[in-house]
Each structure stands twice: as C-alpha cells, then as structure tokens.
Amino acid sequence: MAGGQQTTSLRTYALTRLGLALPMVLILLTMVFLLLRVAPGDPITAALGGRLPPEQLEERREAAGYNRSLAVQYLEYLGNVATLDFGETIVDNRPVTRVITQNGAATLELTVVALFVALLVGIGVGLVSGRYRDTPVDVAGRLFGILIYAAPVFFLGFLAQLVFAQWLGWFPTSGRASPVTSYDLDTPTNLFLVDSLIALDFSAFSDVLSHLVLPAVTLGLVTGGVFIRLIRVNVLQTLQGDYIEAARARGLSERTVMWHHAFRNALVPVITVVGLQVALLLGGAVLTEQTFNWPGIGSELIRYLNNRDYIAIQGIITFFALVVVIVSLLIDLLNAWVDPRVRY
Amino acid sequence: MSVLSARDLRVWYGTSRGPVRAVDGISLEINAGETLGLVGESGCGKSTLGRSILGLLPRGAVIDGELLYDGQNLTELSQRDFRRLRGPEIGLIFQEPMTRLNPLMRISDHFKETLEAHESSLTDEEIRRRSLDALGGMGIPPTRFRQYPHEFSGGMRQRIMIALTLVLRPKLLIADEPTTALDVLVEAQILQILGDLKKNADTALLLITHNLGIVAESCERVAVMYAGQIVEEGAARTVFSQPAHPYTSELLRSIISLKTTELHYIPGAPPDLADPPNACRFHPRCPYAMQVCTAKDPIEVRAETGQRVLCWLHGPEEEIPPGGKAPLEREAIAVAEEA
Ligand SMILES: Nc1ncnc2c1ncn2[C@@H]1O[C@H](COP(=O)(O)OP(=O)(O)OP(=O)(O)O)[C@@H](O)[C@H]1O
Ligand code: SF4
Ligand SMILES: [Mg+2]
C-alpha cells in the first residue's frame, strides 16, 4: 500500500540522517578540542598560574592528566563526552554537568519561551503583512519587523525594564524568581515553570512566569524580526505560485487558498530557519541573561571565560555543539515529515 | 446554442511602459458541445483571453466589453460570484502541469478540497468514488490516489489536472496549450482524452494552442488570433483549405514547409502589444499590404468562403479610399517611421 511505503521511506530517511549525525558530532568535538588546546599552556596554568606556587601547580597538572600526550587526552575527552562526564570546573570545583543541568535549564526555559514569542509574532505579523501586501497594515508590520530586528538586545531589554518594571511595575526587573519562591520550590527539573506545576504551587508559578515575561519577550522580539521578514517574503512568493492560481481556477474559497495553499507552503522554509536561529538564540540569550541578571548558562560561560577556566569553557562549548547537532537533526526530521519531497 | 459569447472584449495590463493591449476588441462565440480552436503565435494574448473568462487576471489588469455566460456579464461579476462559476461551470487546464499541484498535498486532498468547495453535501465515500472515477478515466490507478505530486511524471500530472477539472463536470472547458510542455506521445494521449470528452458529455471546449496540426485534428471551428485580435474565424476545414487572412496563410505555410523540410517562417517579429502597429496590426509583415492597411483599421467582413475575416483584401470596397489599394512601399514606411 502507498501508506506503508510512505512510512518506510520516512523511517529510512530518519535512520540515514541519524547515521550522518555521528560523524558531524565527531568533527565538532575534534574542533572544540583542538581550538581549546592549541593555545599554549594547559588549563590549570591558564586558570591558576601565578596564584599557586609552582610545585602545587605541577601537582594539580599531574592530577588532571595534562602532562600526558595530546592524543591520549583527546581520546579521554571523547570517552568523557560519550559518558556525559565533562569534569569539574577549576575555579569553583563544580561538576560541569551540574552547570549544564542547572544553568542550562534556566537558559532552556528562557529560549523556549522566547522562541515561542518569536514564532507567534513572526508568523502572525508576517502572514498578515504578506496577505495584505502594500496596505497600511503591511507597512506597519514591516516597520515593526525592521525596528525589533535592528534594536540591540540590551537596548530593548533596558527599555522593557524601564517601562514595564520601573514605571508600570507590572513585572520584576531581573532574576528568575523571587527569593521566597527560590527557597520554597523543589526543583527536580530545574525548569521552574515545570517544577512549580509539578508541585501544584500556583503562586510560585505566577511568580516564575512574571520573572520570565520581560527577558523572554525581549529575546523573542529580537529573533521575531527575522521571521517577520522571511514569512512575509515567503507568502508573497507562494501567492505568485502556479498552484495558487490553479487552486483559484478550481473555485476554492479565498480562505482555503490562503490557509491550505499559501500559508502552509510559506511556513515550510521557516522550519529550517528556526534551526539556524537556535544558534543565534543561544548568542542572544547570553546578552539577555546579562541584561536581566538571568542565571543561565550564557552568564556562566562569561564568568568562566573571565576566569580562564578552560575545563568549564570546554564543557559548556561541547554542550553547545551537541545542542546544535541535535537541533539540526530534529529540524531535518521535522522537515521530512512536513515536506514529502525531502524524503527522496 | 452559445455557451459563451464575447463582444468587443478588451483586456489591458498596466505596465511601466504603458498599457499592454493583450486582448483588443475580440468578439467570439462558443457553442455547447463544440470544440473551438484558438491559434496564434506566442504572446498574442491567448492565455489572457482564457484567464479573463475565469476572472483570473492579475492585479493591475483592466477588462472591458461584454462576456456573456448564462445570461450574466462576466466582466462585471464579483470575485465571490466568480468563485461559484470556476470549476462546476467553467474549467481551466493550464499550459505547464509540473507546478500546478501543491507539492505538500496528496492527490486525494486536491480532489477532496475541490469537491467540498462546490458540493458540500457529499460524503467522504462519494468524494472518494467520484475522484477515483475521474482519475480512472485518465488512466491513473486508485493505488496512486494518496501519493504526492512529485511522484508523478509531467504527463501524469497533466492527466491528474484534467481529472481534477473534469470531476466537477464543467459546461465549458478551457484548455490552454495543455500539451505544450509534454512529449509527442503524451500529447497524442491527452488530445485523445479531450476528444473523447466531447463525445461523452456536451462540454464545450476552447482549445488554445499554437499548433495548427492539433486544431486540424480536433476542432470543428477555429479562430486565428494576432496581436490581441481575432483576424479570422470559421469552420476549421474552410480556414485550412481556403484561408482568407494573409496571416493564416503564412501560418499554414510554416507547418506545410515543416513537412517538406524546407524552412518557412513569417518574416518580422510579433508586434509589441504596448505599442502595436496602427491600422492593420499585421501590415509590417504582410506580403499583400496596401496603402489603406496603414491608414484605417480593417473592418470585419465575411469572406466568400464563409469565414469572418479582418482584412482589407476582402473589403468592404466602399470603405477603401481612392488609391487605397495601391501596394505599400516598404522603404517608404521605414523612412517615415524613422523620421
Ligand atoms: N501579468 C502581465 N503583466 C503585463 N503584461 C503581461 C502580463 N501577462 C501577459 N502579458 C503580456 O500580454 C501579452 C499576451 O500574453 P499571453 O500570455 O496572453 O500570450 P499567449 O498568447 O498566451 O502566449 P504563449 O503562447 O507564449 O502562452 C504578452 O505580450 C505578454 O507579454
Ligand atoms: S489588412 Fe492589409 S496588411 Fe492587413 S492583412 Fe489584410 S492585406 Fe495584409
Ligand atoms: Mg499562453
């Protein structure tokens, strides 16, 4: 049957794509390792050199294994990544895994909500702008898109803090939760929204949510500007499409033509761009986290960079690389699922 | 009985170079159950005429004149009312089939949305049966009903497009160069299908093409179009054996010479419709051009052989000014135009 054939081909595609992801991971890991190790000296010396007497420094280096050959260290690194063990930070002896799960969760919460805002704004404004091309609505939508795209994250962030936190007092200026909530809330997932729901603690939930609004909307708007442009252009392009004219020639209602033919087809390329945006979103998150004092992994990365803690840096960057690979894998699978042509 | 009649129909495209007069005063009738061929060189306005009948002109196009279908003047119809005609009353098959189906939708979904748009009372089972019947008639087996467009060849996609048009049983079918993009074997197959259609239902067919061979094989009547105008129209047999308009003769010579392998093409280029030649549009390329042809618009007359023709060679005599029949000096025009 045709239906069976479809699913098989989707499965074949998924397996092939998964197989291709492995060499990609290996290449990325090798690059991370090389970039961080070609620098002269070793992590311990870089972080603690000058602060410890030479004998102690030598002891720490031996203990960490930095006097072995690079090849051995490389293999050990790969093995560690495979077992998800990224070592301990030098400056504050935290397992990097904990940095990733705790601060990473804060970033994840921020970026996911921001992406949601970005898609909501981008798709909404983009579709309407494209559909009502060259009308005042379109002009307003395009202007809005350019403004939020061009505005630097921290400027938009400060503006939001000034207006909605200082003047109107609707939301807190910074942080992830008020002290009471942070103290009371059990955080098994480190995603505070999820945790407060699990605990059925709705006052905590609304507290967490109100802390999340400003940073997520700021980051979401900056990212959404790209989507507005992209989606508007896609809608204009699909509306020129031959199958749109054919659909009209069959007497379909304008609503069906728009929703089933124009909008749906215009949104497919957005999936790919969302994938690319995730890398950008992580970058934007670093800035947003700084502006809103958000205890995310971006803030931590900057702190460890300032302290030249190469173990922490290597661990966090490795994690970023893995995230990018996984996201691109998911995006490709999603594309294949939505667009039958990709599978062949 | 005529299904559709156009009277002095005009369609202009607004462009930066001024209006492009793609359809410039056309009068034409299509009768129930007949096949009318519309021939003419590329760019003479054939597709524009076809689209205007379905109200599918792009933004910036202006339509004027009368286009009577079932007692309504289509040039004044709202898009809302047009929607109800498109499909069940008037169907359109396009020139290039490759891009006419939505790549993200299964063939079955195309049929479903089309039938649902016009016959909302149909059950899923009826939709399925009607669709499979229409596809079966085009030789597409039921096993392929749920496949996606990219899984079909060009010829198959065109047959699917035809099935998608016929499933609504239109009274008038406009086929705009339905085989131009396809190879010769598939072309024969599709013409066969369109021919059968005529026998089974009393669907009227407007067959647009630049291929005179196709018209000779499948049309009772033919209209020859040049630069936005119908220059000759009549029974296909007469037009082919005794062409009245010099442009028709030249067109015929160009296919006959293909058979004798001696190349004949009509000298000169098709006119620019933003700035067409004055009076007779064909005079710069016409071997019989006379003085009157550059001075006065030709008037439609009936040739002795019965076809309508737009050419001073057939009169009316009383409208031709004295000396108007003197042959046109080509050099004289060239100089005059440069001046
Ligand atoms: N959207 C448009 N805007 C401006 N001019 C147009 C537009 N569509 C067509 N034209 C012009 O109108 C004229 C007639 O075009 P049309 O497509 O009707 O010709 P055609 O006879 O179907 O040609 P072909 O055999 O190549 O399909 C051409 O000169 C073309 O350049
Ligand atoms: S009117 Fe004159 S120029 Fe035009 S086709 Fe007839 S003879 Fe030729
Ligand atoms: Mg055409």
XYZ file of C-alpha atoms and ligand atoms in Angstrom:
723
model
C 0.000 0.000 0.000
C 1.036 3.547 -0.656
C 0.650 4.483 3.008
C 3.056 1.786 4.164
C 5.592 2.851 1.588
C 5.438 6.412 2.911
C 6.273 5.477 6.482
C 9.088 3.168 5.444
C 10.711 5.903 3.441
C 10.377 8.329 6.338
C 11.980 5.747 8.604
C 14.804 5.116 6.133
C 15.380 8.823 5.911
C 15.456 9.193 9.705
C 17.987 6.364 10.081
C 20.225 7.751 7.349
C 20.073 11.184 8.878
C 20.868 9.789 12.307
C 23.849 7.956 10.854
C 25.125 11.190 9.341
C 24.844 12.978 12.683
C 27.567 10.820 14.266
C 30.474 11.945 12.044
C 29.165 15.505 12.450
C 29.415 15.206 16.232
C 32.920 13.763 15.948
C 34.110 16.602 13.725
C 32.633 19.212 16.048
C 34.154 17.624 19.140
C 37.555 17.430 17.473
C 37.301 21.109 16.583
C 36.345 22.081 20.118
C 39.248 20.042 21.498
C 41.784 21.470 19.066
C 40.662 25.072 19.449
C 40.895 24.954 23.201
C 44.161 23.010 23.318
C 46.325 24.595 20.646
C 46.634 27.574 22.957
C 49.983 27.326 24.703
C 49.983 26.097 28.251
C 47.315 23.982 29.841
C 44.029 24.763 31.572
C 45.431 24.613 35.077
C 48.278 27.008 34.350
C 45.897 29.313 32.498
C 43.458 29.476 35.392
C 45.714 29.322 38.414
C 49.189 30.238 37.117
C 50.790 32.902 39.332
C 48.329 32.236 42.145
C 49.818 28.932 43.282
C 53.458 28.031 43.947
C 54.996 26.069 41.016
C 55.122 22.741 42.909
C 51.429 22.821 43.712
C 50.635 23.827 40.173
C 52.617 20.847 38.904
C 50.722 18.562 41.289
C 47.361 19.805 40.033
C 48.500 19.381 36.424
C 49.562 15.811 37.054
C 46.324 15.039 38.857
C 44.307 16.441 35.961
C 46.439 14.482 33.478
C 47.717 17.433 31.447
C 51.239 16.125 31.243
C 50.147 13.222 29.055
C 50.249 13.332 25.237
C 47.547 15.245 23.376
C 46.376 12.076 21.615
C 45.701 10.363 24.926
C 43.932 13.442 26.222
C 41.851 13.605 23.033
C 40.698 10.008 23.383
C 39.951 10.582 27.029
C 37.922 13.676 26.092
C 35.862 11.679 23.587
C 35.297 8.970 26.167
C 34.194 11.542 28.719
C 31.750 13.124 26.317
C 30.345 9.678 25.486
C 29.667 9.110 29.187
C 28.474 12.714 29.595
C 31.249 13.468 32.080
C 32.719 16.890 31.477
C 34.909 17.114 34.580
C 34.921 19.736 37.317
C 35.414 23.445 36.934
C 38.770 24.701 38.115
C 37.752 27.904 39.841
C 34.874 26.617 41.922
C 35.067 22.823 41.668
C 31.542 22.388 40.309
C 30.843 19.388 38.106
C 30.309 20.858 34.615
C 27.338 18.540 34.260
C 25.703 20.435 37.088
C 26.418 23.783 35.422
C 24.700 22.380 32.354
C 21.658 20.972 34.119
C 21.124 23.928 36.480
C 22.105 26.983 34.463
C 21.367 25.234 31.193
C 17.797 24.640 32.344
C 17.381 28.348 33.054
C 18.599 29.121 29.528
C 16.399 26.421 28.051
C 13.352 27.849 29.771
C 14.215 31.330 28.547
C 14.975 30.336 24.950
C 11.993 28.045 24.524
C 9.560 30.718 25.681
C 11.443 33.317 23.615
C 11.233 31.098 20.532
C 7.537 30.723 21.142
C 7.151 34.511 21.324
C 9.307 34.921 18.212
C 7.210 32.462 16.219
C 3.959 33.946 17.442
C 4.991 37.479 16.495
C 6.868 36.451 13.351
C 4.176 34.197 11.920
C 1.314 36.486 12.916
C 2.753 39.709 11.570
C 4.490 38.008 8.627
C 1.365 36.263 7.346
C -0.838 39.324 7.696
C 1.765 41.575 6.059
C 2.186 39.201 3.133
C -1.518 38.632 2.686
C -2.395 42.354 2.740
C 0.629 43.441 0.767
C 1.216 47.185 0.396
C -1.722 48.163 2.600
C -1.147 50.256 5.763
C -1.247 47.010 7.792
C 1.652 45.683 5.751
C 3.655 48.889 6.077
C 3.139 48.902 9.844
C 4.104 45.228 10.082
C 7.279 45.721 8.052
C 8.279 48.767 10.060
C 7.736 46.878 13.290
C 9.823 43.994 11.947
C 12.717 46.248 10.992
C 12.638 48.072 14.327
C 12.725 44.996 16.505
C 15.286 43.364 14.253
C 17.614 46.355 14.339
C 17.303 47.082 18.058
C 20.194 45.689 20.143
C 19.097 43.171 22.773
C 20.305 45.218 25.721
C 18.629 48.384 24.445
C 15.293 46.611 24.067
C 15.901 44.959 27.436
C 16.611 48.247 29.237
C 13.615 49.834 27.603
C 11.396 46.980 28.754
C 12.792 47.176 32.273
C 12.302 50.921 32.376
C 8.727 50.920 31.137
C 7.212 47.692 32.430
C 9.239 47.192 35.596
C 10.172 50.685 36.816
C 7.281 52.862 35.642
C 4.364 50.495 35.447
C 5.647 47.979 37.961
C 3.954 45.103 36.164
C 6.937 42.755 36.185
C 10.096 42.333 38.254
C 13.254 43.894 36.802
C 15.514 40.871 36.937
C 16.195 37.428 38.255
C 14.459 34.135 37.754
C 12.179 34.047 40.799
C 11.660 35.978 43.995
C 13.780 34.811 46.985
C 10.789 33.165 48.692
C 9.990 31.091 45.660
C 13.599 30.071 45.122
C 13.791 28.967 48.715
C 10.500 27.071 48.822
C 10.337 25.473 45.417
C 11.579 21.911 44.886
C 13.428 21.925 41.577
C 13.847 18.410 40.218
C 13.903 19.559 36.565
C 15.412 22.990 37.156
C 12.771 24.306 34.771
C 10.938 26.465 37.282
C 7.710 26.626 35.297
C 7.582 22.847 35.157
C 8.705 22.430 38.734
C 6.037 24.746 40.115
C 3.416 22.904 38.104
C 4.608 19.563 39.409
C 4.370 20.953 42.940
C 0.942 22.383 42.066
C 2.222 25.639 43.578
C 0.392 28.237 41.541
C 1.641 31.290 43.369
C 5.175 30.103 42.595
C 4.152 29.511 39.003
C 2.849 33.022 38.545
C 5.938 34.420 40.255
C 8.234 32.488 37.911
C 6.154 33.438 34.917
C 6.199 37.143 35.769
C 10.008 36.978 36.022
C 10.153 35.257 32.666
C 7.962 37.695 30.706
C 10.353 40.583 30.111
C 13.506 38.616 29.197
C 11.591 36.131 27.045
C 9.655 38.822 25.198
C 12.833 40.848 24.666
C 14.730 37.900 23.258
C 11.656 36.743 21.352
C 11.094 40.078 19.660
C 14.699 40.386 18.543
C 14.501 36.938 16.983
C 10.970 37.516 15.663
C 12.106 40.376 13.420
C 13.886 37.849 11.217
C 10.769 35.706 10.991
C 8.502 38.605 10.002
C 10.659 39.415 7.006
C 11.134 35.823 5.987
C 7.492 34.828 6.290
C 6.214 37.931 4.511
C 8.518 37.266 1.558
C 7.553 33.584 1.534
C 3.856 34.445 1.468
C 4.374 36.870 -1.410
C 6.330 34.232 -3.279
C 3.874 31.401 -2.755
C 0.986 33.672 -3.719
C 2.669 34.020 -7.123
C 2.810 30.235 -7.341
C 1.232 28.310 -10.181
C -0.655 26.021 -7.827
C -2.264 29.032 -6.151
C -3.673 30.167 -9.498
C -4.756 26.605 -10.223
C -6.491 26.420 -6.835
C -8.368 29.638 -7.591
C -9.282 28.301 -11.031
C -10.975 25.383 -9.273
C -13.145 27.839 -7.402
C -11.717 27.282 -3.931
C -12.637 29.947 -1.412
C -10.062 32.620 -0.739
C -9.814 31.282 2.811
C -8.920 27.778 1.642
C -6.457 29.174 -0.869
C -4.754 31.172 1.878
C -4.675 28.590 4.644
C -4.227 25.360 2.706
C -2.027 26.579 -0.091
C -0.338 29.911 0.594
C 0.323 29.982 4.338
C 1.184 26.339 4.808
C 3.651 26.319 1.966
C 5.110 29.652 3.055
C 5.823 28.288 6.528
C 7.822 25.218 5.485
C 11.121 27.069 4.871
C 10.692 28.671 8.294
C 11.421 25.310 9.938
C 14.961 25.379 8.561
C 15.467 28.957 9.645
C 14.245 28.189 13.146
C 17.020 25.608 13.270
C 19.588 28.207 12.254
C 18.070 30.696 14.673
C 18.663 28.395 17.621
C 22.390 29.108 17.412
C 21.595 32.823 17.255
C 19.108 32.462 20.042
C 21.844 30.989 22.256
C 24.016 34.020 21.446
C 21.143 36.385 22.129
C 20.454 34.523 25.339
C 23.932 35.409 26.594
C 23.124 39.119 26.188
C 19.591 38.810 27.538
C 20.857 36.916 30.542
C 23.339 39.679 31.281
C 20.677 42.362 30.939
C 18.129 40.627 33.128
C 20.554 39.028 35.534
C 19.268 35.632 34.448
C 21.261 32.754 35.934
C 21.579 30.922 32.623
C 24.429 29.043 31.042
C 25.377 32.120 28.981
C 26.095 34.137 32.119
C 28.099 31.240 33.489
C 30.084 30.912 30.266
C 31.067 34.564 30.505
C 32.062 34.207 34.127
C 34.255 31.192 33.400
C 35.747 32.910 30.373
C 36.751 35.834 32.563
C 38.389 33.374 34.940
C 40.070 31.437 32.106
C 38.513 28.234 33.369
C 39.178 26.092 30.315
C 37.566 22.975 31.693
C 34.300 24.762 32.273
C 34.580 26.502 28.901
C 35.344 23.239 27.106
C 32.421 21.523 28.789
C 29.949 24.290 28.039
C 31.077 24.684 24.428
C 30.922 20.928 23.916
C 27.391 21.086 25.238
C 26.505 23.924 22.828
C 27.937 21.909 19.947
C 25.841 18.898 20.907
C 22.735 21.090 21.164
C 23.323 22.462 17.667
C 23.763 18.968 16.215
C 20.652 17.663 17.933
C 18.569 20.659 16.897
C 19.645 20.370 13.271
C 18.791 16.679 13.381
C 15.339 17.418 14.758
C 14.797 20.164 12.186
C 15.683 17.841 9.324
C 13.335 15.162 10.624
C 10.563 17.707 11.049
C 11.148 18.937 7.507
C 10.977 15.426 6.140
C 7.773 14.845 7.989
C 6.131 18.035 6.710
C 7.510 18.099 3.177
C 7.234 14.785 1.314
C 9.815 15.879 -1.251
C 12.644 15.927 1.300
C 12.424 12.187 1.877
C 13.631 11.276 -1.599
C -26.787 27.489 -28.724
C -23.877 29.542 -27.493
C -22.425 28.859 -24.041
C -20.193 31.859 -24.004
C -20.165 34.928 -26.165
C -17.613 37.710 -26.085
C -18.416 41.083 -27.575
C -15.720 43.669 -28.110
C -13.763 42.251 -25.192
C -10.643 44.159 -24.156
C -8.004 43.340 -21.565
C -5.163 45.714 -20.814
C -2.246 45.092 -18.482
C -0.946 48.184 -16.728
C 2.849 48.193 -17.016
C 5.592 50.767 -16.596
C 5.730 51.054 -20.397
C 2.040 51.901 -20.545
C -0.936 49.638 -21.151
C -0.276 46.324 -22.894
C -3.342 45.583 -25.015
C -3.279 41.801 -24.788
C -6.920 41.396 -25.845
C -8.029 44.179 -28.105
C -11.668 44.064 -29.129
C -12.480 40.381 -29.511
C -15.919 39.032 -30.422
C -16.359 35.290 -30.297
C -18.988 32.628 -29.604
C -18.543 29.127 -28.234
C -21.438 26.703 -28.663
C -22.482 23.879 -26.389
C -20.645 20.650 -27.177
C -18.333 22.110 -29.793
C -14.560 22.377 -29.857
C -13.229 25.759 -30.844
C -9.546 26.050 -31.578
C -7.756 29.296 -30.797
C -4.406 29.614 -32.549
C -1.777 32.298 -32.731
C 1.887 33.000 -32.123
C 3.380 33.206 -28.640
C 2.458 36.428 -26.876
C -0.586 37.278 -28.990
C -2.913 37.152 -25.955
C -4.351 33.621 -25.986
C -3.804 32.889 -22.321
C -5.031 36.336 -21.386
C -8.305 35.631 -23.161
C -8.583 32.263 -21.412
C -7.869 33.750 -17.975
C -10.289 36.615 -18.453
C -13.106 34.117 -18.903
C -12.411 32.805 -15.376
C -11.765 36.214 -13.862
C -8.188 35.220 -13.075
C -6.465 38.336 -14.365
C -3.565 39.632 -12.246
C -3.650 42.857 -10.260
C -3.421 45.894 -12.473
C -5.242 44.313 -15.412
C -8.323 46.114 -16.753
C -11.157 44.323 -18.512
C -13.840 45.938 -20.632
C -16.575 44.861 -23.026
C -19.028 42.051 -22.704
C -18.507 38.425 -21.819
C -21.874 36.700 -21.601
C -22.164 33.369 -19.825
C -25.557 32.027 -18.900
C -27.138 35.464 -19.028
C -24.516 37.159 -16.833
C -21.852 39.562 -17.968
C -18.649 38.092 -16.556
C -16.743 41.345 -16.859
C -18.947 42.789 -14.142
C -19.061 39.739 -11.873
C -17.714 39.978 -8.314
C -14.907 37.623 -7.262
C -17.408 35.956 -4.920
C -19.794 35.083 -7.709
C -16.926 34.075 -9.951
C -15.857 31.523 -7.380
C -19.099 29.598 -7.884
C -18.601 29.516 -11.654
C -14.981 28.391 -11.512
C -14.981 24.636 -11.533
C -18.555 23.478 -11.940
C -19.377 25.829 -14.844
C -16.043 26.779 -16.408
C -12.897 24.708 -16.003
C -9.342 25.664 -16.933
C -6.425 23.395 -17.800
C -3.058 25.096 -17.751
C -0.072 25.209 -20.028
C 2.546 23.709 -17.671
C 1.389 20.836 -15.430
C 4.563 20.415 -13.350
C 3.883 23.243 -10.926
C 0.097 23.266 -10.804
C -0.367 20.854 -7.915
C 0.505 21.826 -4.358
C 3.667 19.819 -3.570
C 2.695 19.406 0.084
C -0.721 17.902 -0.617
C -1.663 14.398 -1.619
C -3.610 13.948 -4.851
C -6.558 12.803 -2.728
C -6.519 16.089 -0.778
C -6.645 18.104 -4.003
C -9.811 16.266 -5.010
C -11.331 16.485 -1.567
C -10.955 20.247 -1.210
C -12.184 20.796 -4.757
C -15.322 18.724 -4.393
C -16.030 20.087 -0.928
C -15.795 23.651 -2.207
C -18.668 23.117 -4.626
C -20.714 20.174 -3.424
C -20.715 20.427 0.336
C -23.308 17.679 0.791
C -21.021 14.905 -0.499
C -19.938 12.212 1.940
C -16.303 11.115 2.145
C -17.202 7.899 0.367
C -18.872 9.763 -2.511
C -15.904 12.100 -2.790
C -13.605 9.128 -2.978
C -15.691 7.403 -5.631
C -16.082 10.482 -7.788
C -12.359 11.219 -7.576
C -11.315 7.667 -8.426
C -13.755 7.622 -11.343
C -12.317 10.839 -12.736
C -8.744 9.628 -12.261
C -9.605 6.229 -13.721
C -10.918 7.943 -16.824
C -7.484 9.488 -17.227
C -5.734 6.159 -16.649
C -4.469 6.930 -13.132
C -4.973 3.805 -10.972
C -6.575 4.018 -7.495
C -3.339 2.775 -5.892
C -1.782 6.163 -6.568
C -4.617 8.206 -5.102
C -2.793 9.021 -1.881
C 0.559 9.858 -3.428
C 2.174 13.280 -3.672
C 2.585 15.287 -6.885
C 6.348 14.772 -7.143
C 5.769 11.050 -7.515
C 4.202 11.568 -10.959
C 5.639 12.402 -14.389
C 4.618 15.533 -16.293
C 2.156 13.674 -18.496
C 0.556 12.046 -15.480
C 0.326 15.347 -13.654
C -1.439 16.885 -16.624
C -3.879 13.965 -16.641
C -4.422 14.485 -12.927
C -5.060 18.190 -13.563
C -7.583 17.268 -16.243
C -9.290 14.802 -13.903
C -9.340 17.482 -11.220
C -11.087 19.785 -13.661
C -13.497 17.203 -15.057
C -14.548 15.860 -11.664
C -16.737 18.965 -11.340
C -18.298 18.346 -14.793
C -17.871 21.857 -16.207
C -20.039 23.015 -19.108
C -17.156 24.899 -20.664
C -13.579 23.694 -20.591
C -10.696 25.954 -21.497
C -7.509 24.058 -22.290
C -4.593 26.469 -22.538
C -1.886 24.724 -24.552
C -2.429 21.573 -22.483
C 0.300 19.623 -24.255
C 2.978 22.212 -24.989
C 5.179 21.076 -22.115
C 4.822 17.367 -22.904
C 6.392 14.954 -25.373
C 4.658 13.866 -28.557
C 3.330 10.519 -27.312
C 1.819 12.033 -24.187
C 0.461 14.861 -26.318
C -1.423 12.386 -28.541
C -2.770 10.632 -25.446
C -4.073 13.852 -23.915
C -5.649 15.049 -27.155
C -7.369 11.684 -27.362
C -8.749 12.205 -23.868
C -10.020 15.685 -24.735
C -11.545 14.311 -27.941
C -13.400 11.583 -26.066
C -14.727 14.158 -23.677
C -16.608 15.793 -26.496
C -18.313 12.512 -27.423
C -19.419 11.633 -23.919
C -20.611 14.890 -22.429
C -21.781 18.007 -24.138
C -18.945 20.020 -22.705
C -17.811 22.895 -24.892
C -14.054 23.044 -25.328
C -11.920 26.072 -26.071
C -8.623 24.586 -27.152
C -5.831 27.135 -27.098
C -2.716 26.153 -28.981
C -0.061 27.402 -31.350
C -0.055 24.063 -33.109
C -2.244 24.067 -36.213
C -1.924 20.305 -36.543
C -3.784 19.847 -33.277
C -6.561 22.156 -34.416
C -6.923 20.369 -37.735
C -7.333 17.072 -35.924
C -9.661 18.026 -33.137
C -11.632 21.218 -33.807
C -14.767 21.969 -35.781
C -14.171 25.655 -35.721
C -11.023 27.716 -35.434
C -10.252 31.304 -34.516
C -6.912 32.792 -35.517
C -5.536 35.411 -33.166
C -2.967 38.060 -33.965
C -1.816 40.849 -31.658
C -4.845 40.732 -29.387
C -7.408 40.449 -32.178
C -9.247 37.612 -33.902
C -8.224 38.058 -37.515
C -10.075 35.089 -38.944
C -12.680 32.700 -37.637
C -14.706 29.960 -39.285
C -15.130 26.242 -39.973
C -11.775 24.556 -39.478
C -11.985 22.774 -42.826
C -12.564 26.025 -44.748
C -9.944 28.009 -42.865
C -7.337 25.357 -43.596
C -8.223 24.804 -47.264
C -9.040 28.388 -48.202
C -7.509 30.754 -45.659
C -8.878 34.271 -46.014
C -6.387 36.229 -43.924
C -2.756 36.575 -45.073
C -1.578 35.757 -41.525
C -3.462 32.439 -41.611
C -1.882 31.601 -44.961
C 1.551 32.346 -43.580
C 0.877 30.198 -40.517
C -0.262 27.350 -42.758
C 2.783 27.705 -44.980
C 5.010 27.421 -41.959
C 3.620 23.990 -40.998
C 3.460 22.708 -44.562
C 7.086 23.689 -45.086
C 7.965 21.722 -41.957
C 6.671 18.624 -43.740
C 8.703 19.328 -46.865
C 11.723 20.110 -44.637
C 12.029 23.479 -46.325
C 12.038 26.121 -43.638
C 9.467 28.868 -43.866
C 8.863 31.328 -41.116
C 6.876 34.502 -41.124
C 9.314 37.356 -41.629
C 9.428 40.046 -38.969
C 8.717 39.721 -35.260
C 5.329 39.611 -33.497
C 4.323 43.142 -32.556
C 4.907 44.772 -29.195
C 1.437 44.970 -27.677
C 2.339 48.056 -25.645
C 2.863 49.905 -28.925
C 1.200 47.932 -31.737
C 1.332 48.985 -35.416
C -1.549 51.273 -36.311
C -4.484 50.239 -38.525
C -3.949 46.593 -39.530
C -1.640 45.060 -36.893
C -0.201 42.677 -39.463
C 0.789 45.214 -42.098
C 4.547 45.322 -41.307
C 4.760 41.585 -42.035
C 2.037 41.192 -44.666
C 3.099 40.329 -48.217
C -0.106 41.904 -49.615
C -0.103 45.125 -47.610
C -1.803 48.067 -49.316
C -1.911 51.794 -48.649
C -5.226 51.514 -46.813
C -3.774 48.913 -44.405
C -1.678 51.541 -42.643
C -4.397 54.170 -42.662
C -7.652 52.608 -41.493
C -8.490 49.804 -39.042
C -9.738 46.814 -41.048
C -13.461 46.136 -40.725
C -14.753 42.643 -40.019
C -16.373 41.101 -43.079
C -17.488 37.678 -44.227
C -15.271 36.161 -46.905
C -16.904 34.444 -49.919
C -15.885 31.129 -48.339
C -17.920 31.934 -45.235
C -15.394 32.755 -42.513
C -15.220 36.042 -40.621
C -12.092 37.942 -41.536
C -10.426 41.188 -40.555
C -8.535 42.246 -43.693
C -8.942 44.881 -46.386
C -8.381 42.317 -49.149
C -11.971 41.257 -48.516
C -13.427 44.696 -48.417
C -15.727 46.363 -47.783
C -14.931 48.131 -51.045
C -16.935 51.224 -50.229
C -14.740 51.924 -47.175
C -11.478 51.851 -49.089
C -10.480 55.363 -50.134
C -9.462 56.017 -53.748
C -5.968 54.725 -54.363
C -6.068 52.773 -51.135
C -5.485 49.513 -52.926
C -2.092 50.573 -54.213
C 0.625 48.302 -52.795
C 2.522 49.591 -49.803
C 6.097 50.722 -50.441
C 8.173 49.156 -47.650
C 11.031 51.666 -47.891
C 8.539 54.480 -47.617
C 7.364 53.221 -44.208
C 10.818 52.608 -42.902
C 11.783 56.187 -43.718
C 8.515 57.533 -42.388
C 8.927 55.715 -39.088
C 12.468 56.875 -38.610
C 11.515 60.475 -39.234
N 0.793 39.986 -15.938
C 1.136 40.641 -17.058
N 1.538 41.934 -16.999
C 1.902 42.583 -18.106
N 1.891 42.061 -19.337
C 1.506 40.780 -19.472
C 1.104 40.002 -18.332
N 0.770 38.759 -18.766
C 0.953 38.765 -20.097
N 1.380 39.975 -20.535
C 1.642 40.364 -21.927
O 0.451 40.225 -22.635
C 0.690 39.648 -23.907
C -0.140 38.423 -24.083
O 0.290 37.407 -23.171
P -0.367 35.970 -23.148
O 0.267 35.211 -22.044
O -1.836 36.118 -23.121
O 0.087 35.376 -24.548
P -0.086 33.907 -25.146
O -0.675 34.049 -26.462
O -0.753 33.025 -24.181
O 1.431 33.444 -25.323
P 2.058 31.972 -25.171
O 1.751 31.227 -26.422
O 3.523 32.270 -25.064
O 1.493 31.363 -23.946
C 2.181 39.408 -23.998
O 2.736 40.469 -24.731
C 2.649 39.449 -22.585
O 3.941 39.993 -22.544
S -5.420 44.382 -43.995
Fe -3.760 44.683 -45.372
S -1.961 44.396 -44.158
Fe -3.622 43.619 -43.013
S -3.636 41.520 -43.511
Fe -5.047 42.433 -44.907
S -3.807 42.911 -46.644
Fe -2.394 42.449 -45.041
Mg -0.177 31.279 -23.064
